[in-house]
Amino acid sequence: MGQPKLKNEKRSGSKRDSLDDIKTYYRSNQEETRLDVQQLEYRVTLGLFAKYVKPSSKILELGAGSGRYTLPLVKQGHHVTAIELVEELTNQNRARVEREGFLDRATFFSGDARHVIRETAGAFDTVLAMGPFYHLIDGQDRIELMSTVTEKTRKGGLVMTTHLTRLGVIAYMLARFPVWALQSPKQVAQILEAGYLWDHPRNGDFRGYFCTADEVRELHEAAGLEIIGLHSQDPAIGAVDEIYSALPPELKDSWSDILVKLSSDPLALGSGRSLLCVSRK
C-alpha cells in the first residue's frame, strides 16, 4: 500500500515531537474519573475487547492511564504489560491492580510509549494502543509507532488502536462550546484541513491529532496489518455523554449491547469522538 500521505509535517531528522505538555494535561485532568463521564466509550470498548481478544492473552497496553482497562483485563485472566506516559497514573494503576489481588498478572512501565515499548520482553498476542495516537501530530511519529507496535505483535496476533476523529471534535465543540465556530474560524479551518492546531501554545491544554477513517486505514495497511474491524467507541450520542450516562443500569446494558453491534456500521464511524481499529498481523 505504500506509506500514508503526510500533511503539514514539522519533524526533521530523527527528532521526536515532545509530549511534555501532554504529561501536564493528564496530570491535571482527573484521568481517573474521565471514563465515569464517558461511560459509553468505556462500555463499548470493553465489549469490543470481549469480541476480539482471545482468552489468556499476553497483552501490551500502551496509554494505560490509571488502569480502567488494565484491571478488567487481568481479572479476565490475561497478563497485561501496561505502559503509561505519566508516572502518577502508573502508580494509580499498580495500586488498583494490587488492591484487587492481581499484581502477578501485570507489569508496569512509565514513560513515552515510543521509547519504552522496546523495553518490553518478547512478542504479544494483542497490543492495545489506547491513547498514544491521540497526541502524535507528526505523521512520521505515527508511522514509526505503528511499525514498532507491529514488531511487538506475534504473527497472527491482534493490534487494537484508538484514534480521535475530526467529525468527533466538531460534534463535541458544537455540543459544548458552540461559539467556537464564530469566535475561532481559523482553528476550525486548521482542524478540517490538517487534523490539528499547528499554532497550539502547548501550555498544558488538550492537544490532539484528529484523523479521518481513511488515514486510520492507511496507517495500518502501510505497516502490513490486515484490518478486520473499525468501530466507533461512542456511537450515536454526538459527544453528549449525559444521553447514555443518565440511563438506569438495565437500559445501559441494553443500549451498550445494541451500540457494540452497530459500532462498525460505516454510518456510525463519524457519530462518535473516537475510533477503535482492529487489525491482525
PDB file of C-alpha atoms in Angstrom:
ATOM      1  CA  MET A   1       0.000   0.000   0.000  1.00  0.00           C
ATOM      2  CA  GLY A   2       2.981   2.329   0.436  1.00  0.00           C
ATOM      3  CA  GLN A   3       3.409   4.972   3.092  1.00  0.00           C
ATOM      4  CA  PRO A   4       0.486   7.081   4.339  1.00  0.00           C
ATOM      5  CA  LYS A   5       0.340  10.608   2.978  1.00  0.00           C
ATOM      6  CA  LEU A   6       1.829  13.067   5.450  1.00  0.00           C
ATOM      7  CA  LYS A   7       0.409  16.567   5.818  1.00  0.00           C
ATOM      8  CA  ASN A   8       1.929  19.675   7.372  1.00  0.00           C
ATOM      9  CA  GLU A   9       4.787  17.771   8.982  1.00  0.00           C
ATOM     10  CA  LYS A  10       7.147  19.628  11.315  1.00  0.00           C
ATOM     11  CA  ARG A  11       9.525  16.777  12.034  1.00  0.00           C
ATOM     12  CA  SER A  12      13.130  16.922  10.884  1.00  0.00           C
ATOM     13  CA  GLY A  13      15.676  14.137  11.033  1.00  0.00           C
ATOM     14  CA  SER A  14      15.090  11.613  13.824  1.00  0.00           C
ATOM     15  CA  LYS A  15      13.902  14.132  16.437  1.00  0.00           C
ATOM     16  CA  ARG A  16      10.600  13.151  18.000  1.00  0.00           C
ATOM     17  CA  ASP A  17       7.937  15.621  18.998  1.00  0.00           C
ATOM     18  CA  SER A  18       7.953  16.413  22.727  1.00  0.00           C
ATOM     19  CA  LEU A  19       4.938  15.322  24.767  1.00  0.00           C
ATOM     20  CA  ASP A  20       5.820  17.289  27.907  1.00  0.00           C
ATOM     21  CA  ASP A  21       2.662  19.383  27.598  1.00  0.00           C
ATOM     22  CA  ILE A  22       0.592  16.195  27.279  1.00  0.00           C
ATOM     23  CA  LYS A  23       2.072  14.979  30.565  1.00  0.00           C
ATOM     24  CA  THR A  24       0.986  18.233  32.178  1.00  0.00           C
ATOM     25  CA  TYR A  25      -2.508  17.854  30.741  1.00  0.00           C
ATOM     26  CA  TYR A  26      -3.042  14.342  32.088  1.00  0.00           C
ATOM     27  CA  ARG A  27      -1.585  15.163  35.474  1.00  0.00           C
ATOM     28  CA  SER A  28      -4.270  17.811  35.975  1.00  0.00           C
ATOM     29  CA  ASN A  29      -7.166  16.322  34.009  1.00  0.00           C
ATOM     30  CA  GLN A  30      -8.666  13.856  36.505  1.00  0.00           C
ATOM     31  CA  GLU A  31      -7.971  11.000  34.093  1.00  0.00           C
ATOM     32  CA  GLU A  32      -9.013   8.633  36.870  1.00  0.00           C
ATOM     33  CA  THR A  33     -12.639   9.757  36.518  1.00  0.00           C
ATOM     34  CA  ARG A  34     -12.818  10.508  32.762  1.00  0.00           C
ATOM     35  CA  LEU A  35     -14.470   7.196  31.952  1.00  0.00           C
ATOM     36  CA  ASP A  36     -17.051   7.784  34.672  1.00  0.00           C
ATOM     37  CA  VAL A  37     -18.224  10.634  32.443  1.00  0.00           C
ATOM     38  CA  GLN A  38     -17.620   8.953  29.071  1.00  0.00           C
ATOM     39  CA  GLN A  39     -19.374   5.761  30.106  1.00  0.00           C
ATOM     40  CA  LEU A  40     -20.491   4.696  26.647  1.00  0.00           C
ATOM     41  CA  GLU A  41     -16.914   4.721  25.350  1.00  0.00           C
ATOM     42  CA  TYR A  42     -15.885   2.526  28.285  1.00  0.00           C
ATOM     43  CA  ARG A  43     -18.707   0.019  27.854  1.00  0.00           C
ATOM     44  CA  VAL A  44     -18.354  -0.239  24.074  1.00  0.00           C
ATOM     45  CA  THR A  45     -14.588  -0.695  24.336  1.00  0.00           C
ATOM     46  CA  LEU A  46     -14.956  -3.487  26.906  1.00  0.00           C
ATOM     47  CA  GLY A  47     -17.497  -5.122  24.604  1.00  0.00           C
ATOM     48  CA  LEU A  48     -15.040  -4.993  21.709  1.00  0.00           C
ATOM     49  CA  PHE A  49     -12.290  -6.476  23.873  1.00  0.00           C
ATOM     50  CA  ALA A  50     -14.639  -9.349  24.687  1.00  0.00           C
ATOM     51  CA  LYS A  51     -15.375  -9.830  20.990  1.00  0.00           C
ATOM     52  CA  TYR A  52     -11.789  -9.875  19.723  1.00  0.00           C
ATOM     53  CA  VAL A  53      -9.259 -10.702  22.471  1.00  0.00           C
ATOM     54  CA  LYS A  54      -8.653 -14.425  22.930  1.00  0.00           C
ATOM     55  CA  PRO A  55      -8.670 -15.964  26.450  1.00  0.00           C
ATOM     56  CA  SER A  56      -5.448 -15.886  28.483  1.00  0.00           C
ATOM     57  CA  SER A  57      -3.721 -13.482  26.126  1.00  0.00           C
ATOM     58  CA  LYS A  58      -0.391 -11.782  26.678  1.00  0.00           C
ATOM     59  CA  ILE A  59      -1.358  -8.121  26.204  1.00  0.00           C
ATOM     60  CA  LEU A  60       0.704  -4.964  25.761  1.00  0.00           C
ATOM     61  CA  GLU A  61      -1.328  -1.887  26.726  1.00  0.00           C
ATOM     62  CA  LEU A  62       0.019   1.493  25.607  1.00  0.00           C
ATOM     63  CA  GLY A  63      -1.538   4.538  27.238  1.00  0.00           C
ATOM     64  CA  ALA A  64      -2.840   2.523  30.183  1.00  0.00           C
ATOM     65  CA  GLY A  65      -3.730   5.572  32.263  1.00  0.00           C
ATOM     66  CA  SER A  66      -4.847   4.749  35.794  1.00  0.00           C
ATOM     67  CA  GLY A  67      -5.874   1.232  34.839  1.00  0.00           C
ATOM     68  CA  ARG A  68      -9.558   1.395  33.988  1.00  0.00           C
ATOM     69  CA  TYR A  69      -8.965  -1.207  31.265  1.00  0.00           C
ATOM     70  CA  THR A  70      -5.976  -2.937  32.858  1.00  0.00           C
ATOM     71  CA  LEU A  71      -7.953  -4.219  35.837  1.00  0.00           C
ATOM     72  CA  PRO A  72     -10.826  -5.885  33.943  1.00  0.00           C
ATOM     73  CA  LEU A  73      -8.319  -7.453  31.561  1.00  0.00           C
ATOM     74  CA  VAL A  74      -6.239  -9.060  34.314  1.00  0.00           C
ATOM     75  CA  LYS A  75      -9.438 -10.152  36.085  1.00  0.00           C
ATOM     76  CA  GLN A  76     -10.407 -11.978  32.890  1.00  0.00           C
ATOM     77  CA  GLY A  77      -7.190 -14.000  33.033  1.00  0.00           C
ATOM     78  CA  HIS A  78      -4.960 -12.022  30.681  1.00  0.00           C
ATOM     79  CA  HIS A  79      -1.431 -10.897  31.547  1.00  0.00           C
ATOM     80  CA  VAL A  80      -1.021  -7.189  30.843  1.00  0.00           C
ATOM     81  CA  THR A  81       2.141  -5.168  30.373  1.00  0.00           C
ATOM     82  CA  ALA A  82       0.966  -1.589  30.902  1.00  0.00           C
ATOM     83  CA  ILE A  83       2.855   1.466  29.627  1.00  0.00           C
ATOM     84  CA  GLU A  84       1.747   4.956  30.666  1.00  0.00           C
ATOM     85  CA  LEU A  85       3.323   8.354  29.981  1.00  0.00           C
ATOM     86  CA  VAL A  86       2.501   9.840  33.406  1.00  0.00           C
ATOM     87  CA  GLU A  87       4.187   8.223  36.399  1.00  0.00           C
ATOM     88  CA  GLU A  88       1.408   9.230  38.804  1.00  0.00           C
ATOM     89  CA  LEU A  89      -1.154   7.363  36.694  1.00  0.00           C
ATOM     90  CA  THR A  90       1.110   4.313  36.509  1.00  0.00           C
ATOM     91  CA  ASN A  91       1.241   4.307  40.314  1.00  0.00           C
ATOM     92  CA  GLN A  92      -2.561   4.517  40.483  1.00  0.00           C
ATOM     93  CA  ASN A  93      -2.827   1.610  38.053  1.00  0.00           C
ATOM     94  CA  ARG A  94      -0.415  -0.555  40.043  1.00  0.00           C
ATOM     95  CA  ALA A  95      -2.220   0.238  43.299  1.00  0.00           C
ATOM     96  CA  ARG A  96      -5.609  -0.582  41.745  1.00  0.00           C
ATOM     97  CA  VAL A  97      -4.415  -3.958  40.469  1.00  0.00           C
ATOM     98  CA  GLU A  98      -2.638  -4.749  43.751  1.00  0.00           C
ATOM     99  CA  ARG A  99      -5.748  -3.948  45.833  1.00  0.00           C
ATOM    100  CA  GLU A 100      -7.712  -6.482  43.800  1.00  0.00           C
ATOM    101  CA  GLY A 101      -5.016  -9.161  44.189  1.00  0.00           C
ATOM    102  CA  PHE A 102      -3.913  -9.462  40.546  1.00  0.00           C
ATOM    103  CA  LEU A 103      -0.426  -7.973  40.703  1.00  0.00           C
ATOM    104  CA  ASP A 104       1.086 -11.252  39.453  1.00  0.00           C
ATOM    105  CA  ARG A 105      -0.712 -10.721  36.134  1.00  0.00           C
ATOM    106  CA  ALA A 106       0.547  -7.213  35.437  1.00  0.00           C
ATOM    107  CA  THR A 107       3.826  -5.475  34.624  1.00  0.00           C
ATOM    108  CA  PHE A 108       4.158  -1.700  34.631  1.00  0.00           C
ATOM    109  CA  PHE A 109       6.343   0.809  32.792  1.00  0.00           C
ATOM    110  CA  SER A 110       6.184   4.586  32.960  1.00  0.00           C
ATOM    111  CA  GLY A 111       7.360   6.762  30.075  1.00  0.00           C
ATOM    112  CA  ASP A 112       6.801   7.695  26.451  1.00  0.00           C
ATOM    113  CA  ALA A 113       5.460   4.622  24.636  1.00  0.00           C
ATOM    114  CA  ARG A 114       7.577   5.474  21.580  1.00  0.00           C
ATOM    115  CA  HIS A 115      10.687   4.766  23.652  1.00  0.00           C
ATOM    116  CA  VAL A 116       9.544   2.392  26.416  1.00  0.00           C
ATOM    117  CA  ILE A 117       7.864  -0.137  24.131  1.00  0.00           C
ATOM    118  CA  ARG A 118      11.258  -1.593  23.203  1.00  0.00           C
ATOM    119  CA  GLU A 119      11.977  -2.347  26.863  1.00  0.00           C
ATOM    120  CA  THR A 120       9.175  -4.914  26.968  1.00  0.00           C
ATOM    121  CA  ALA A 121      10.077  -8.567  26.640  1.00  0.00           C
ATOM    122  CA  GLY A 122       9.053 -10.768  23.727  1.00  0.00           C
ATOM    123  CA  ALA A 123       6.079 -10.544  21.395  1.00  0.00           C
ATOM    124  CA  PHE A 124       2.455 -10.135  22.440  1.00  0.00           C
ATOM    125  CA  ASP A 125      -0.795 -11.826  21.462  1.00  0.00           C
ATOM    126  CA  THR A 126      -2.569  -8.449  21.492  1.00  0.00           C
ATOM    127  CA  VAL A 127      -1.247  -4.885  21.504  1.00  0.00           C
ATOM    128  CA  LEU A 128      -3.640  -2.168  22.667  1.00  0.00           C
ATOM    129  CA  ALA A 129      -2.684   1.417  21.853  1.00  0.00           C
ATOM    130  CA  MET A 130      -5.303   3.193  23.939  1.00  0.00           C
ATOM    131  CA  GLY A 131      -4.253   6.797  23.547  1.00  0.00           C
ATOM    132  CA  PRO A 132      -0.758   7.377  22.105  1.00  0.00           C
ATOM    133  CA  PHE A 133      -2.142   8.079  18.624  1.00  0.00           C
ATOM    134  CA  TYR A 134      -4.390  10.781  20.103  1.00  0.00           C
ATOM    135  CA  HIS A 135      -1.416  13.110  20.522  1.00  0.00           C
ATOM    136  CA  LEU A 136       1.096  12.318  17.771  1.00  0.00           C
ATOM    137  CA  ILE A 137       0.581  15.230  15.405  1.00  0.00           C
ATOM    138  CA  ASP A 138       3.721  14.346  13.450  1.00  0.00           C
ATOM    139  CA  GLY A 139       2.881  11.807  10.763  1.00  0.00           C
ATOM    140  CA  GLN A 140       6.298  10.170  10.887  1.00  0.00           C
ATOM    141  CA  ASP A 141       5.863   9.603  14.626  1.00  0.00           C
ATOM    142  CA  ARG A 142       2.583   7.806  13.929  1.00  0.00           C
ATOM    143  CA  ILE A 143       4.175   5.647  11.235  1.00  0.00           C
ATOM    144  CA  GLU A 144       7.152   4.714  13.425  1.00  0.00           C
ATOM    145  CA  LEU A 145       4.998   3.862  16.441  1.00  0.00           C
ATOM    146  CA  MET A 146       2.726   1.687  14.312  1.00  0.00           C
ATOM    147  CA  SER A 147       5.772  -0.067  12.884  1.00  0.00           C
ATOM    148  CA  THR A 148       7.117  -0.752  16.383  1.00  0.00           C
ATOM    149  CA  VAL A 149       3.700  -1.940  17.570  1.00  0.00           C
ATOM    150  CA  THR A 150       3.625  -4.367  14.655  1.00  0.00           C
ATOM    151  CA  GLU A 151       7.091  -5.660  15.549  1.00  0.00           C
ATOM    152  CA  LYS A 152       5.931  -6.332  19.123  1.00  0.00           C
ATOM    153  CA  THR A 153       2.910  -8.346  17.931  1.00  0.00           C
ATOM    154  CA  ARG A 154       3.283 -12.061  17.303  1.00  0.00           C
ATOM    155  CA  LYS A 155       2.347 -13.443  13.885  1.00  0.00           C
ATOM    156  CA  GLY A 156      -1.416 -13.867  13.825  1.00  0.00           C
ATOM    157  CA  GLY A 157      -1.787 -11.544  16.821  1.00  0.00           C
ATOM    158  CA  LEU A 158      -4.093  -8.543  17.155  1.00  0.00           C
ATOM    159  CA  VAL A 159      -3.394  -4.815  17.149  1.00  0.00           C
ATOM    160  CA  MET A 160      -6.160  -2.581  18.563  1.00  0.00           C
ATOM    161  CA  THR A 161      -5.584   1.168  18.321  1.00  0.00           C
ATOM    162  CA  THR A 162      -7.727   4.174  19.198  1.00  0.00           C
ATOM    163  CA  HIS A 163      -7.890   7.450  17.259  1.00  0.00           C
ATOM    164  CA  LEU A 164      -9.666  10.775  17.657  1.00  0.00           C
ATOM    165  CA  THR A 165     -11.839  11.843  14.722  1.00  0.00           C
ATOM    166  CA  ARG A 166     -12.295  15.212  13.056  1.00  0.00           C
ATOM    167  CA  LEU A 167     -16.058  14.962  12.971  1.00  0.00           C
ATOM    168  CA  GLY A 168     -15.943  13.892  16.614  1.00  0.00           C
ATOM    169  CA  VAL A 169     -14.169  17.043  17.791  1.00  0.00           C
ATOM    170  CA  ILE A 170     -16.516  19.178  15.702  1.00  0.00           C
ATOM    171  CA  ALA A 171     -19.526  17.436  17.292  1.00  0.00           C
ATOM    172  CA  TYR A 172     -18.007  17.923  20.747  1.00  0.00           C
ATOM    173  CA  MET A 173     -17.459  21.630  20.211  1.00  0.00           C
ATOM    174  CA  LEU A 174     -20.972  22.032  18.787  1.00  0.00           C
ATOM    175  CA  ALA A 175     -22.428  20.349  21.873  1.00  0.00           C
ATOM    176  CA  ARG A 176     -20.216  22.018  24.487  1.00  0.00           C
ATOM    177  CA  PHE A 177     -18.797  25.251  23.039  1.00  0.00           C
ATOM    178  CA  PRO A 178     -20.934  26.300  20.058  1.00  0.00           C
ATOM    179  CA  VAL A 179     -19.476  29.840  19.980  1.00  0.00           C
ATOM    180  CA  TRP A 180     -16.175  28.279  18.847  1.00  0.00           C
ATOM    181  CA  ALA A 181     -17.364  28.257  15.222  1.00  0.00           C
ATOM    182  CA  LEU A 182     -17.921  32.013  15.342  1.00  0.00           C
ATOM    183  CA  GLN A 183     -15.015  33.062  17.543  1.00  0.00           C
ATOM    184  CA  SER A 184     -12.254  30.773  16.186  1.00  0.00           C
ATOM    185  CA  PRO A 185     -12.796  30.155  12.461  1.00  0.00           C
ATOM    186  CA  LYS A 186      -9.041  29.725  11.884  1.00  0.00           C
ATOM    187  CA  GLN A 187      -8.953  26.867  14.403  1.00  0.00           C
ATOM    188  CA  VAL A 188     -11.918  25.228  12.699  1.00  0.00           C
ATOM    189  CA  ALA A 189     -10.149  25.512   9.334  1.00  0.00           C
ATOM    190  CA  GLN A 190      -6.918  24.020  10.738  1.00  0.00           C
ATOM    191  CA  ILE A 191      -8.751  21.020  12.214  1.00  0.00           C
ATOM    192  CA  LEU A 192     -10.628  20.370   8.981  1.00  0.00           C
ATOM    193  CA  GLU A 193      -7.540  20.771   6.800  1.00  0.00           C
ATOM    194  CA  ALA A 194      -4.707  19.309   8.865  1.00  0.00           C
ATOM    195  CA  GLY A 195      -6.301  17.475  11.784  1.00  0.00           C
ATOM    196  CA  TYR A 196      -4.589  19.572  14.463  1.00  0.00           C
ATOM    197  CA  LEU A 197      -3.867  23.136  15.551  1.00  0.00           C
ATOM    198  CA  TRP A 198      -0.385  23.933  14.225  1.00  0.00           C
ATOM    199  CA  ASP A 199      -0.164  27.067  16.383  1.00  0.00           C
ATOM    200  CA  HIS A 200      -1.230  25.366  19.635  1.00  0.00           C
ATOM    201  CA  PRO A 201       0.605  27.096  22.534  1.00  0.00           C
ATOM    202  CA  ARG A 202       1.497  23.744  24.200  1.00  0.00           C
ATOM    203  CA  ASN A 203       0.556  25.161  27.569  1.00  0.00           C
ATOM    204  CA  GLY A 204      -0.917  22.026  29.118  1.00  0.00           C
ATOM    205  CA  ASP A 205      -4.328  22.348  27.473  1.00  0.00           C
ATOM    206  CA  PHE A 206      -5.534  19.388  25.428  1.00  0.00           C
ATOM    207  CA  ARG A 207      -3.605  18.960  22.178  1.00  0.00           C
ATOM    208  CA  GLY A 208      -4.570  16.189  19.803  1.00  0.00           C
ATOM    209  CA  TYR A 209      -4.453  14.837  16.289  1.00  0.00           C
ATOM    210  CA  PHE A 210      -7.894  14.325  14.764  1.00  0.00           C
ATOM    211  CA  CYS A 211      -7.922  11.850  11.904  1.00  0.00           C
ATOM    212  CA  THR A 212     -10.164  10.534   9.162  1.00  0.00           C
ATOM    213  CA  ALA A 213     -11.160   6.890   8.786  1.00  0.00           C
ATOM    214  CA  ASP A 214      -9.113   6.683   5.581  1.00  0.00           C
ATOM    215  CA  GLU A 215      -5.987   7.860   7.439  1.00  0.00           C
ATOM    216  CA  VAL A 216      -6.503   5.144  10.052  1.00  0.00           C
ATOM    217  CA  ARG A 217      -6.784   2.505   7.343  1.00  0.00           C
ATOM    218  CA  GLU A 218      -3.675   3.795   5.530  1.00  0.00           C
ATOM    219  CA  LEU A 219      -1.632   3.789   8.721  1.00  0.00           C
ATOM    220  CA  HIS A 220      -2.404   0.143   9.498  1.00  0.00           C
ATOM    221  CA  GLU A 221      -2.143  -1.167   5.958  1.00  0.00           C
ATOM    222  CA  ALA A 222       1.230   0.555   5.475  1.00  0.00           C
ATOM    223  CA  ALA A 223       2.521  -1.432   8.469  1.00  0.00           C
ATOM    224  CA  GLY A 224       1.426  -4.676   6.802  1.00  0.00           C
ATOM    225  CA  LEU A 225      -1.579  -5.204   9.072  1.00  0.00           C
ATOM    226  CA  GLU A 226      -4.887  -6.678   7.912  1.00  0.00           C
ATOM    227  CA  ILE A 227      -7.800  -4.583   9.188  1.00  0.00           C
ATOM    228  CA  ILE A 228     -10.627  -6.793  10.466  1.00  0.00           C
ATOM    229  CA  GLY A 229     -12.764  -4.177  12.180  1.00  0.00           C
ATOM    230  CA  LEU A 230     -13.197  -0.422  12.502  1.00  0.00           C
ATOM    231  CA  HIS A 231     -15.532   0.719  15.280  1.00  0.00           C
ATOM    232  CA  SER A 232     -16.876   3.923  16.785  1.00  0.00           C
ATOM    233  CA  GLN A 233     -16.226   3.804  20.540  1.00  0.00           C
ATOM    234  CA  ASP A 234     -19.119   6.129  21.416  1.00  0.00           C
ATOM    235  CA  PRO A 235     -21.594   5.839  18.544  1.00  0.00           C
ATOM    236  CA  ALA A 236     -24.850   7.744  18.204  1.00  0.00           C
ATOM    237  CA  ILE A 237     -24.611  10.170  21.156  1.00  0.00           C
ATOM    238  CA  GLY A 238     -22.841  13.000  19.312  1.00  0.00           C
ATOM    239  CA  ALA A 239     -20.472  13.783  22.217  1.00  0.00           C
ATOM    240  CA  VAL A 240     -23.347  14.392  24.666  1.00  0.00           C
ATOM    241  CA  ASP A 241     -22.347  11.834  27.294  1.00  0.00           C
ATOM    242  CA  GLU A 242     -25.337  12.513  29.503  1.00  0.00           C
ATOM    243  CA  ILE A 243     -27.625  10.803  26.968  1.00  0.00           C
ATOM    244  CA  TYR A 244     -26.154   7.426  27.923  1.00  0.00           C
ATOM    245  CA  SER A 245     -24.683   8.076  31.363  1.00  0.00           C
ATOM    246  CA  ALA A 246     -28.038   9.124  32.869  1.00  0.00           C
ATOM    247  CA  LEU A 247     -29.738   5.836  31.964  1.00  0.00           C
ATOM    248  CA  PRO A 248     -30.570   3.286  34.684  1.00  0.00           C
ATOM    249  CA  PRO A 249     -28.324   0.170  34.719  1.00  0.00           C
ATOM    250  CA  GLU A 250     -30.692  -2.152  32.838  1.00  0.00           C
ATOM    251  CA  LEU A 251     -31.082   0.356  29.996  1.00  0.00           C
ATOM    252  CA  LYS A 252     -27.315   0.915  29.866  1.00  0.00           C
ATOM    253  CA  ASP A 253     -26.836  -2.820  29.423  1.00  0.00           C
ATOM    254  CA  SER A 254     -29.399  -2.992  26.614  1.00  0.00           C
ATOM    255  CA  TRP A 255     -28.099   0.063  24.772  1.00  0.00           C
ATOM    256  CA  SER A 256     -24.438  -0.918  25.130  1.00  0.00           C
ATOM    257  CA  ASP A 257     -25.222  -4.306  23.530  1.00  0.00           C
ATOM    258  CA  ILE A 258     -27.039  -2.575  20.663  1.00  0.00           C
ATOM    259  CA  LEU A 259     -24.321   0.024  20.128  1.00  0.00           C
ATOM    260  CA  VAL A 260     -21.475  -2.512  20.194  1.00  0.00           C
ATOM    261  CA  LYS A 261     -23.243  -4.287  17.329  1.00  0.00           C
ATOM    262  CA  LEU A 262     -23.725  -1.007  15.438  1.00  0.00           C
ATOM    263  CA  SER A 263     -20.255   0.389  16.185  1.00  0.00           C
ATOM    264  CA  SER A 264     -18.796  -0.964  12.927  1.00  0.00           C
ATOM    265  CA  ASP A 265     -21.608   0.347  10.711  1.00  0.00           C
ATOM    266  CA  PRO A 266     -19.997   2.795   8.245  1.00  0.00           C
ATOM    267  CA  LEU A 267     -22.624   5.368   9.181  1.00  0.00           C
ATOM    268  CA  ALA A 268     -21.602   5.080  12.849  1.00  0.00           C
ATOM    269  CA  LEU A 269     -17.929   5.832  12.292  1.00  0.00           C
ATOM    270  CA  GLY A 270     -18.488   9.569  12.250  1.00  0.00           C
ATOM    271  CA  SER A 271     -21.011   9.643  15.067  1.00  0.00           C
ATOM    272  CA  GLY A 272     -18.536   9.443  17.956  1.00  0.00           C
ATOM    273  CA  ARG A 273     -15.338  11.114  19.063  1.00  0.00           C
ATOM    274  CA  SER A 274     -13.022   8.139  18.715  1.00  0.00           C
ATOM    275  CA  LEU A 275     -12.411   5.098  16.555  1.00  0.00           C
ATOM    276  CA  LEU A 276     -11.033   1.717  17.547  1.00  0.00           C
ATOM    277  CA  CYS A 277      -9.250  -0.078  14.727  1.00  0.00           C
ATOM    278  CA  VAL A 278      -8.734  -3.845  14.999  1.00  0.00           C
ATOM    279  CA  SER A 279      -6.124  -5.464  12.782  1.00  0.00           C
ATOM    280  CA  ARG A 280      -4.223  -8.729  12.500  1.00  0.00           C
ATOM    281  CA  LYS A 281      -0.527  -9.269  11.844  1.00  0.00           C
TER     282      LYS A 281
END
